[in-house]
XYZ file of C-alpha atoms in Angstrom:
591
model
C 98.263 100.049 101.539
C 97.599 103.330 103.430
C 100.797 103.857 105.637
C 101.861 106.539 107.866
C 105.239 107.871 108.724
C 105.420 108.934 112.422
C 108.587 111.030 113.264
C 109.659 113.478 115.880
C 112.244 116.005 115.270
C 113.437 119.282 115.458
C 116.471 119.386 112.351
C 117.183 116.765 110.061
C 118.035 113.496 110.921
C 119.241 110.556 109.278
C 115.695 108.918 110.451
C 113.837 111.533 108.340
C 116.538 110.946 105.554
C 115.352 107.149 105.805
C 111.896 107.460 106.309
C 111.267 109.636 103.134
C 113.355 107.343 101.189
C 111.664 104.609 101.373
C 108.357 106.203 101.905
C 108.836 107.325 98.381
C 109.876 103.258 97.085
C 106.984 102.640 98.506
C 104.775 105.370 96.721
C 106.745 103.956 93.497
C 105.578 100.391 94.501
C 101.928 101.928 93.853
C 101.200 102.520 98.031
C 99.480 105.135 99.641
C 102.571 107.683 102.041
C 101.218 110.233 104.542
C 103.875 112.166 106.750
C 103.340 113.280 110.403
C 106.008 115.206 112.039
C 107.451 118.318 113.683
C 109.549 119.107 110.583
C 110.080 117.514 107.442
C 112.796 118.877 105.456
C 113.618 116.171 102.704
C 111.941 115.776 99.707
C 108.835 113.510 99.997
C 106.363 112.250 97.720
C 102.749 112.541 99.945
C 101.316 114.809 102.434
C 102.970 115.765 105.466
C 100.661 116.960 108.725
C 102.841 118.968 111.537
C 102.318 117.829 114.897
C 104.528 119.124 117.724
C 105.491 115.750 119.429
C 108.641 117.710 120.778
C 106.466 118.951 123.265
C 105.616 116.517 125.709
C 103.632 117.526 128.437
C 100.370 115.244 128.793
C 98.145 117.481 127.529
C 100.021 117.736 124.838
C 100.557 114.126 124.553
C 96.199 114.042 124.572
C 96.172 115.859 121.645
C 98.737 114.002 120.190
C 97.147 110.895 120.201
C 93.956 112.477 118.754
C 95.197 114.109 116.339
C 96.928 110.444 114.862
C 93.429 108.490 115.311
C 91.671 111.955 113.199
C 94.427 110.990 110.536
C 94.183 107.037 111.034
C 90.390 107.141 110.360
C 90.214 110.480 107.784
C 92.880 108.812 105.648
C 92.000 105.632 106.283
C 95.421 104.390 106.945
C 96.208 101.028 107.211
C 99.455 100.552 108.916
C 101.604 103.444 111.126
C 105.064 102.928 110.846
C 106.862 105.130 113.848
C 110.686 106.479 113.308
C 111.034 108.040 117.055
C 110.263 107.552 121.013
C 107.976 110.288 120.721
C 106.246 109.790 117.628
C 105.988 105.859 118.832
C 104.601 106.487 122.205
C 101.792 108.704 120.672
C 101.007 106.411 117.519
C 101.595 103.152 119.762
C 98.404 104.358 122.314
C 95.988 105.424 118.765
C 97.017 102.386 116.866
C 95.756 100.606 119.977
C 92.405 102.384 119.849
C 91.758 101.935 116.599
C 93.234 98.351 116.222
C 95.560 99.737 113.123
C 98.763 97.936 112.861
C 101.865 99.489 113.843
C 105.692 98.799 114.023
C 108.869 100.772 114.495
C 112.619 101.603 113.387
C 114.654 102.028 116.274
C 117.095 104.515 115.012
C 119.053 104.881 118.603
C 119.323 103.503 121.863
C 116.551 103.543 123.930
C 116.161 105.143 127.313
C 115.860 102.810 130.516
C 113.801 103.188 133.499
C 110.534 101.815 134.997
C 107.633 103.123 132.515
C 109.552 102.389 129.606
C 110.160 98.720 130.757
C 106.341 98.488 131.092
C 105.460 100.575 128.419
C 107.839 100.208 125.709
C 105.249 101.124 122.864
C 106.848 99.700 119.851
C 103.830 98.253 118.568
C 103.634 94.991 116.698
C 107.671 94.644 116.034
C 110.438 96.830 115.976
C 113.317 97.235 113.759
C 116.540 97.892 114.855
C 118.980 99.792 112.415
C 121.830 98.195 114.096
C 122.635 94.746 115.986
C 123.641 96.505 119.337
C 120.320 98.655 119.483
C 118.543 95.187 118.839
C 120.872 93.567 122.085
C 119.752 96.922 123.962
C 116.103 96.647 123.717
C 115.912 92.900 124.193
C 118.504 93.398 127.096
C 117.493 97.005 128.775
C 113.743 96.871 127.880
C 112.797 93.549 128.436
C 111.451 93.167 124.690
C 110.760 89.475 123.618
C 113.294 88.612 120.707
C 111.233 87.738 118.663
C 109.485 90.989 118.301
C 113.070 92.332 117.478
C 115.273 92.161 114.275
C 117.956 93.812 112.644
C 117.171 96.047 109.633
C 119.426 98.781 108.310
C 118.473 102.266 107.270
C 118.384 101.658 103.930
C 119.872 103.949 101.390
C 118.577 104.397 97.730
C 122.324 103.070 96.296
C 121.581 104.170 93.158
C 122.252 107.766 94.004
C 125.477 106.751 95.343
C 128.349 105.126 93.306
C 132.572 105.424 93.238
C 133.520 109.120 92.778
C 137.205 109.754 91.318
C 139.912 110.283 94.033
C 139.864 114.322 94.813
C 142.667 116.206 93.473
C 143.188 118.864 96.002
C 146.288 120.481 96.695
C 145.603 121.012 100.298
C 143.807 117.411 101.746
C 140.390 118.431 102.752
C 138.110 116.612 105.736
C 134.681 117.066 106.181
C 132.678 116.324 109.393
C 129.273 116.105 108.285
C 126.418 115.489 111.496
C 124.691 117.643 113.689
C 126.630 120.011 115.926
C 123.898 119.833 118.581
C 123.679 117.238 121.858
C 126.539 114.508 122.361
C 127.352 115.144 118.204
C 127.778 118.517 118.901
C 130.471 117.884 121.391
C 132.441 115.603 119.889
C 132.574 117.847 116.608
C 133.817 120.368 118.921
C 136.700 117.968 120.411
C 137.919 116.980 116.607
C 138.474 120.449 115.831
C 140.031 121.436 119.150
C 142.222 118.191 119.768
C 142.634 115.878 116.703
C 142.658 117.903 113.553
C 145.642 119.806 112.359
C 143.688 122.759 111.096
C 146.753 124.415 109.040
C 147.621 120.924 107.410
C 144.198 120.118 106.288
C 141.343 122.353 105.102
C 138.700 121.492 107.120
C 135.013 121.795 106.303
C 131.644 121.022 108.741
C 128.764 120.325 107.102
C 125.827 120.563 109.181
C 122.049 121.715 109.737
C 122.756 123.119 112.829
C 123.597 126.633 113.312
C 127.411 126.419 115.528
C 127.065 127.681 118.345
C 129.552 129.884 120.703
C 132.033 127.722 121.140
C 133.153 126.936 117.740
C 133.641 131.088 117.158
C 137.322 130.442 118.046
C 137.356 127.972 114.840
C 135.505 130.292 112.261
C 138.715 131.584 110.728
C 140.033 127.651 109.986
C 137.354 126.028 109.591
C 134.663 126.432 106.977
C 130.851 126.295 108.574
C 129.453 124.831 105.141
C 125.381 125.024 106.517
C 123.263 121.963 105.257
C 123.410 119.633 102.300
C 120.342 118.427 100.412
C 123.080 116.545 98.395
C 125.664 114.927 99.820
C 127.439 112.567 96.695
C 127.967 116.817 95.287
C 129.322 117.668 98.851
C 131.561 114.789 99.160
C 133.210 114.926 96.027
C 136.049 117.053 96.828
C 136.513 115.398 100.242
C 139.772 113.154 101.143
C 138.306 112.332 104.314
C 134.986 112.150 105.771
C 134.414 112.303 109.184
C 130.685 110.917 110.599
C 128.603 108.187 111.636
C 125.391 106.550 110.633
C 124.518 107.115 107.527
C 127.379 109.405 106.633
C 129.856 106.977 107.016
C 127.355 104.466 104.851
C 126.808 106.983 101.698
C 130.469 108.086 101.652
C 131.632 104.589 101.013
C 129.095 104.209 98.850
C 131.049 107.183 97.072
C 134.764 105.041 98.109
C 135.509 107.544 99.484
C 137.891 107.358 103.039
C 135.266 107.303 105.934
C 136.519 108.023 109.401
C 134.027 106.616 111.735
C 133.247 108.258 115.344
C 129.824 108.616 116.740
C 127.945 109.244 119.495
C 129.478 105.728 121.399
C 132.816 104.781 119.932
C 135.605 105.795 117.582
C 136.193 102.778 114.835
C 138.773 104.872 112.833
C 138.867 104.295 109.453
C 136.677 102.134 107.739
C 138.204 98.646 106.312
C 136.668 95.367 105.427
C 138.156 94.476 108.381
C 136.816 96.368 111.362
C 133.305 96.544 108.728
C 131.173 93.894 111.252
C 131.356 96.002 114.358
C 130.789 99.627 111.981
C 127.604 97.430 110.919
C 126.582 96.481 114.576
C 127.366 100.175 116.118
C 125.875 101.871 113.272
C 129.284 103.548 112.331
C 130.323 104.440 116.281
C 126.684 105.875 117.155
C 125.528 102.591 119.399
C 127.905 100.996 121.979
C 127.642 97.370 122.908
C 128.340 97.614 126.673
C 125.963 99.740 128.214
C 127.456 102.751 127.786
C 125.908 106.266 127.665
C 128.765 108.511 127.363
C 131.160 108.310 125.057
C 134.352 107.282 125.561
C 137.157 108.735 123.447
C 140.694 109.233 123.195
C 141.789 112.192 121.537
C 145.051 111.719 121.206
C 144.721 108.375 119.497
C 142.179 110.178 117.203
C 144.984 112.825 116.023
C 147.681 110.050 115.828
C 145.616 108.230 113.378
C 144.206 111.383 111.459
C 147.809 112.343 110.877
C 148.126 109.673 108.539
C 145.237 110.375 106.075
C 147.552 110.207 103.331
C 148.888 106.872 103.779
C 145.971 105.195 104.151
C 144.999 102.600 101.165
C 142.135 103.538 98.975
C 138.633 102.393 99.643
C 138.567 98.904 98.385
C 135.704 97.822 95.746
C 134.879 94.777 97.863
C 133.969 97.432 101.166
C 131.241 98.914 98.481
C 130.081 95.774 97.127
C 129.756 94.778 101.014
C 127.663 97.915 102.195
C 125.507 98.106 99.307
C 124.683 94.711 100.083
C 123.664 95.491 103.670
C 121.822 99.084 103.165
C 120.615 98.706 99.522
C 117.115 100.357 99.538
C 115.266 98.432 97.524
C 116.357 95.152 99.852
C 115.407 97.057 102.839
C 112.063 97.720 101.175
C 111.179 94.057 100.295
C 111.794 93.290 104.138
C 109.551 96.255 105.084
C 106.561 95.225 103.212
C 107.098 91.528 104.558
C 106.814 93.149 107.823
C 103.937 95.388 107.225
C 102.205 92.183 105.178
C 102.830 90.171 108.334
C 101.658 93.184 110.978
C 98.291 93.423 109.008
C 97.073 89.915 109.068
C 97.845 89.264 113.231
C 96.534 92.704 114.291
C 93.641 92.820 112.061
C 93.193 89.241 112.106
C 92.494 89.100 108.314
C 93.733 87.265 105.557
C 92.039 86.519 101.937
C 90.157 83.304 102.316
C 91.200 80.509 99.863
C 88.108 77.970 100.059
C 88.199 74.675 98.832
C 85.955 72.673 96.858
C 85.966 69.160 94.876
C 82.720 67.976 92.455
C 79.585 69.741 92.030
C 76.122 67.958 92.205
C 72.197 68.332 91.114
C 71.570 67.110 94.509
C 72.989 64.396 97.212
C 72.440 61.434 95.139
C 75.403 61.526 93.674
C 77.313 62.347 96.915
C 79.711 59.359 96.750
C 81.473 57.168 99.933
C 84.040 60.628 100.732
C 81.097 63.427 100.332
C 83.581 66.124 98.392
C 80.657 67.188 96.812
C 78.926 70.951 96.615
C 75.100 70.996 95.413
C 74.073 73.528 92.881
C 72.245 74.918 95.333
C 74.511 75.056 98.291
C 76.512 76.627 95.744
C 74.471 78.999 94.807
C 74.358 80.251 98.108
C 77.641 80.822 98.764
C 77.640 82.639 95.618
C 75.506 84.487 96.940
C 76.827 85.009 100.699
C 80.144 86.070 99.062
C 78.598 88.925 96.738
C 76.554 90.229 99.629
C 79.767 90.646 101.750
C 81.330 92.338 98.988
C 84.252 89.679 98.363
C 85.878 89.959 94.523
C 86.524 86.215 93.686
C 90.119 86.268 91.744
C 92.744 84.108 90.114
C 96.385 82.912 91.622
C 96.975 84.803 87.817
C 95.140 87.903 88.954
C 96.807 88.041 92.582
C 100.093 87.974 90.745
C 99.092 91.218 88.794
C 97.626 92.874 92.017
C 101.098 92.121 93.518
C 101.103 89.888 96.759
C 101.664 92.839 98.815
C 98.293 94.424 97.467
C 96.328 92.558 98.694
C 95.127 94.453 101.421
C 94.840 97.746 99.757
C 91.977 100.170 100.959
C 88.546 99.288 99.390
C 89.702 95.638 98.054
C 88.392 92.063 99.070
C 89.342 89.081 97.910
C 88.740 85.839 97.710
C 90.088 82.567 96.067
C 87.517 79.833 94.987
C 89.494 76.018 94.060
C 87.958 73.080 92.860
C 90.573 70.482 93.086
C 90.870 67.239 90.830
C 89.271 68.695 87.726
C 85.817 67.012 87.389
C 83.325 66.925 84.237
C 80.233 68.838 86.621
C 82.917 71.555 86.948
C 81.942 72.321 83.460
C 78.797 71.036 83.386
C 77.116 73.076 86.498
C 79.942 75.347 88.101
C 80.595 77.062 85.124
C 77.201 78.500 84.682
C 77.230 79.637 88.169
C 80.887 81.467 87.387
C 78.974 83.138 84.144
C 75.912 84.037 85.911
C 77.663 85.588 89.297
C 80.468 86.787 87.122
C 82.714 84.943 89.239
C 86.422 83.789 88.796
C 87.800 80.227 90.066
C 90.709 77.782 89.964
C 90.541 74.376 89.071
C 93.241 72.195 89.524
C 93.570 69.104 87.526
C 94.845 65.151 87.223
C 96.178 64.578 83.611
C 97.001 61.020 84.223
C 93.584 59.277 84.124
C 89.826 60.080 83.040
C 88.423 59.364 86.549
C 88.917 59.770 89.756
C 91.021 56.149 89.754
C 92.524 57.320 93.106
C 89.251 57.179 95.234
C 87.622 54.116 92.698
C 90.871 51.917 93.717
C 91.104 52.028 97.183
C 91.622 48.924 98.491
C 89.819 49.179 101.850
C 86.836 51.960 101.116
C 86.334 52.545 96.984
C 84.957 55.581 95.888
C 82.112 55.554 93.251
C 83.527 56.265 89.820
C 83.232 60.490 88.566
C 84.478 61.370 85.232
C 87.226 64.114 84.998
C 86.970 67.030 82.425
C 88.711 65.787 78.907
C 91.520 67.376 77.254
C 89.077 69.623 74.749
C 86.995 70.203 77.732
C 89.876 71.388 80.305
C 90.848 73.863 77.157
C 87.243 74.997 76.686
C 86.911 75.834 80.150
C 90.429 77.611 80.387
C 89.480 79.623 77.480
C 86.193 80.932 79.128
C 87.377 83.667 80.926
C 86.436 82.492 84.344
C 88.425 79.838 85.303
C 92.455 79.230 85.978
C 93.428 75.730 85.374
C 96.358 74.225 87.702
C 98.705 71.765 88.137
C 97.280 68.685 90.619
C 99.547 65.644 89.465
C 99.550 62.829 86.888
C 97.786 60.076 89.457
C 96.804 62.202 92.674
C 99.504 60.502 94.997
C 100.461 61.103 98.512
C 103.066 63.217 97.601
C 105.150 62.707 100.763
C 105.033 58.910 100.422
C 106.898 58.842 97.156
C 110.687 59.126 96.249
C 111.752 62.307 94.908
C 112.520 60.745 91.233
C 108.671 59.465 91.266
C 107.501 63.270 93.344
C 109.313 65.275 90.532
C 107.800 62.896 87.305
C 103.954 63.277 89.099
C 104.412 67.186 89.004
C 106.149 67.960 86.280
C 104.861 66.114 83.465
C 101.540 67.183 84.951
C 103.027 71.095 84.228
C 104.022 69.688 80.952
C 100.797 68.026 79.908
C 98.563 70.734 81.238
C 100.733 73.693 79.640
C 101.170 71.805 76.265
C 97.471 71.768 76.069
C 96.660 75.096 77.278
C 99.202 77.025 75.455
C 100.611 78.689 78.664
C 102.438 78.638 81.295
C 100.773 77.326 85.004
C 101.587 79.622 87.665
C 99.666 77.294 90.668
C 99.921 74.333 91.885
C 97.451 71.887 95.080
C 99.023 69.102 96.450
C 96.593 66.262 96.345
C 95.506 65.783 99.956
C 97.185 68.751 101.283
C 100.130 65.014 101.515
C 103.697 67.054 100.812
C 107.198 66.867 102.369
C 110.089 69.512 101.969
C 111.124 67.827 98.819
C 108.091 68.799 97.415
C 108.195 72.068 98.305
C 111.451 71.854 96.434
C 110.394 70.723 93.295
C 107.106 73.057 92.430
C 109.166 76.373 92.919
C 111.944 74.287 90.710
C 109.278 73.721 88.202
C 108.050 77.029 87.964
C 104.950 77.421 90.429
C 104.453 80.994 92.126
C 101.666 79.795 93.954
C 101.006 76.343 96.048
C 98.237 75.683 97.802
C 97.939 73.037 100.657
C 95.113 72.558 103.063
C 95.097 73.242 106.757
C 98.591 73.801 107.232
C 101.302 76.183 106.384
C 101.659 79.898 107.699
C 98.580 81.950 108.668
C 100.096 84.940 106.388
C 100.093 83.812 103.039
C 103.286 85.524 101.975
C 105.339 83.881 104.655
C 105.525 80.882 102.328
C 103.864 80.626 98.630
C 104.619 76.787 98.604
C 102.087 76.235 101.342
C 99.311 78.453 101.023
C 96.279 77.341 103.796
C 93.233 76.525 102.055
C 89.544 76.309 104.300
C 87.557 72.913 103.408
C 83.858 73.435 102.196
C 81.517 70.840 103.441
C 78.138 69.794 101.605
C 76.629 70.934 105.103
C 78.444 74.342 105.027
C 75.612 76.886 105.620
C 75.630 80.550 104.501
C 76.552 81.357 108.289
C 78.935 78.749 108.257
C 80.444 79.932 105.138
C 80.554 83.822 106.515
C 82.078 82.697 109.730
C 84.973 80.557 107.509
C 85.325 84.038 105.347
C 85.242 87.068 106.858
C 89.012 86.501 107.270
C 90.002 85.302 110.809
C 89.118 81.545 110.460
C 92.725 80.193 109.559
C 93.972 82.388 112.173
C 91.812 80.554 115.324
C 92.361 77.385 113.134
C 96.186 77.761 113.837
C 95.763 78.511 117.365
């Protein structure tokens, strides 16, 4: 996919620090990453465009919003992923305008009055880094919930790993964060209330120029500037003093984080007082309400006095942020997300159609009428080459990668022919050859014939030979067609005991790979008929891919062991066929 970063800043921020991070997992993950900000100071793989969003007047705010939909449509970007108020507001109004998905990391609390209410602007869902800014925008803004989760700023935690216990003679802090706004402040009432400045050597390390104030501190306390690497910065640290993702990377490190922030002092850092650093985002988000922070000093120095007897950094506290902020974790959830954004704003997913036998004509059309004719066929053929749809395997979706799917320039489609019948060799594999088409057949090893439809006691089904053994491995071995699993017997799946569910699907995998000489990677339930259990049992067995019929999640990766499939008709025109896949048909079908 083509994504865009949307950020507003002046300095660094931890929200840059994130969104370059995983901008560039995401670049390694083969995706398109395009930059938009005032400033962009971190290393970044992809172009960045300035855009003043610091300045906010509304003509400004015009241009703004121009300027995005010149990028949306020039780089053809796909999804806009917004790290900021102003940066959101702006993308939020030319994501609208151009229909292009959008969501956003909440990185802070969120201001409260009337527009904002109204007009909160955080496109299709946000993500809060912490669980109180998530209870905030629900609470303050009036956000439904379920637009709303909880997803930490993740850190790349391979950069970050237990550094040896300093050896200074002299214990030295750091206070690492910005020394402008409420940060700036509080920096400024450590060094003037809680730290002994002749017991420790004290060092601030910061991408803000200090301002008047600290002067009287200048010949205590070391102004280090800014960091580009903070694991070399922290080494020789006893103590670190921050918030946000500070506090996370210097535990990372085990090294002794001290936690205050722009909302509430947690002290030092121990498995026990971990849940509420996790749901303030280290001190920077209070639960209450609260604006202003809160602190008492003295109780600060009190507890700073006894750096040295505090117990090291426990290997258990790593394991147990690495687990929450891990980068590559946080990535998997973002592309679920942007996955999920795509198909309900665009209103596309890749069609998966659905066919059983193929005819000559309608003589042979049976009591049930699963039938195609050649030269209905034909015509969807054709229909799906004139809208430019590339017919692929559950095999070659796999090596696209799931998340892939919607990359700029690329649409697919899925043909199945369930049951495994002798005309799919005899007449659809011509039309594969001739259109240069791909398809999956799923197949019954368990009988020669459709003994399913020919037994049923109330309304028997002619009899229609399936393909043989030999045949099933000559077809395989063409080039154009997947074989899948489909049962022994074609049972209701859901009417059967798990012993008897497990035996019909797994010696089908059995039979079908012994003969193929490879491993199945999809899997139909016969009818669409399944229950939980057998759900359970194909990802036991091995499937990557199940398809059912009209039921299961609109977004295909929301559950791979029911994928929706649409039902071809004998009747189904080449209008009705474009209307079932242009890509919005499962999604009014769900409605």
């Amino acid at each position: 996919m083509n994504i865009l970063m949307a950020l507003s800043q002046l300095e660094v921020t931890g929200a840059e620090v994130y969104a370059t991070q995983l901008g560039d997992r995401l670049k390694q993950r083969g995706h398109q990453v395009f930059y938009v900000s005032d400033t962009l100071s971190c290393p970044h793989q992809g172009p960045h465009f300035k855009l003043r969003f610091n300045k906010r007047s509304l003509p400004r705010r015009f241009w703004h919003v121009f300027y995005l939909i010149y990028l949306i449509i020039r780089y053809k970007i796909q999804l806009v992923h917004a790290h900021s108020r102003a940066s959101g507001w702006s993308a939020y109004i030319a994501c609208k305008l151009t229909n292009t998905p959008m969501v956003t990391t909440v990185h802070g609390r969120q201001p409260v009055h009337r527009s904002r209410k109204k007009f909160h602007a955080l496109g299709y869902h946000a993500l809060a880094v912490c669980e109180n800014i998530a209870q905030q925008i629900i609470r303050d803004l009036g956000v439904p919930s379920e637009q709303v989760s909880v997803l930490r700023n993740g850190i790349n935690s391979q950069e970050f790993y237990p550094l040896p216990a300093a050896n200074n003679s002299q214990p030295v802090i750091q206070i690492i964060g910005r020394l402008t706004g409420p940060k700036g402040e509080l920096v400024y009432q450590l060094l003037k209330q809680c730290i002994d400045l002749n017991a420790y050597r004290v060092q601030v390390i910061s991408g803000s120029r200090p301002d008047a104030r600290f002067a009287e501190f200048e010949s205590k306390v070391e102004f280090c500037g800014y960091s580009s690497n903070i694991r070399e910065t922290i080494q020789q640290a006893d103590l670190v003093i921050g918030a946000g993702r500070v506090a996370m990377e210097a535990l990372l490190c085990q090294k002794q984080v001290f936690a205050v922030g722009e909302a509430k002092a947690l002290g030092y850092i121990t498995q026990a007082n971990l849940p509420a650093a996790l749901a303030s985002n280290f001190g920077d988000v209070a639960d209450d309400g609260r604006t202003e922070l809160d602190i008492d000093y003295s109780s600060l120095a009190k507890q700073l006095a006894g750096l040295q007897q505090q117990a090291p950094v426990s290997e258990q506290l790593v394991a147990a942020v690495k687990a929450e902020y891990d980068l590559d974790g946080v990535c998997e959830q973002v592309l679920k997300l942007y996955q999920r954004a795509y198909v309900y704003t665009k209103q596309k997913e890749i069609p998966i159609i659905m066919y059983h036998r193929v005819t000559k004509d309608d003589s042979l059309a049976g009591t049930y009428g699963t039938y195609v004719t050649t030269e209905r066929l034909e015509q969807h053929f054709q229909t799906i080459k004139l809208m430019g749809l590339t017919p692929i395997t559950f095999s070659e979706l796999a090596d696209i990668g799931l998340e892939h799917r919607f990359d700029h320039g690329k649409r697919y489609i899925i043909l199945t022919f369930d049951d495994g019948y002798q005309d799919n060799y005899d007449l659809l594999l011509p039309l594969l050859k001739k259109y240069q088409f791909k398809a999956v057949i799923y197949a019954v090893s368990g009988t020669d014939h459709n003994r399913w439809d020919v037994e049923h006691p109330s309304k028997p089904e002619q009899r229609f030979e399936l393909m043989s053994p030999e045949t099933l491995r000559d077809i395989d071995q063409s080039g154009y067609v997947e074989i899948g699993g489909h049962t022994l017997n074609h049972p209701k799946l859901a009417e059967l005991s798990d012993a008897e569910q497990r035996h019909e699907i797994q010696q089908n995998k059995l039979d079908l790979e012994n003969l193929l000489g490879r491993e199945l990677s999809t899997f139909a339930y016969p009818y669409g008929n399944h229950n939980q259990q057998s759900k359970e049992i194909v990802k036991q067995v091995g499937y990557q891919f199940t398809v059912a019929t009209d039921s299961g999640p609109v977004a295909m990766h929301e559950d791979l062991q029911q994928i929706r499939r649409i039902v071809m008709f004998p009747s189904t025109s080449r209008f009705g066929l474009w209307r079932k896949i242009k890509g919005n048909y499962t999604l009014r079908k769900a409605k």
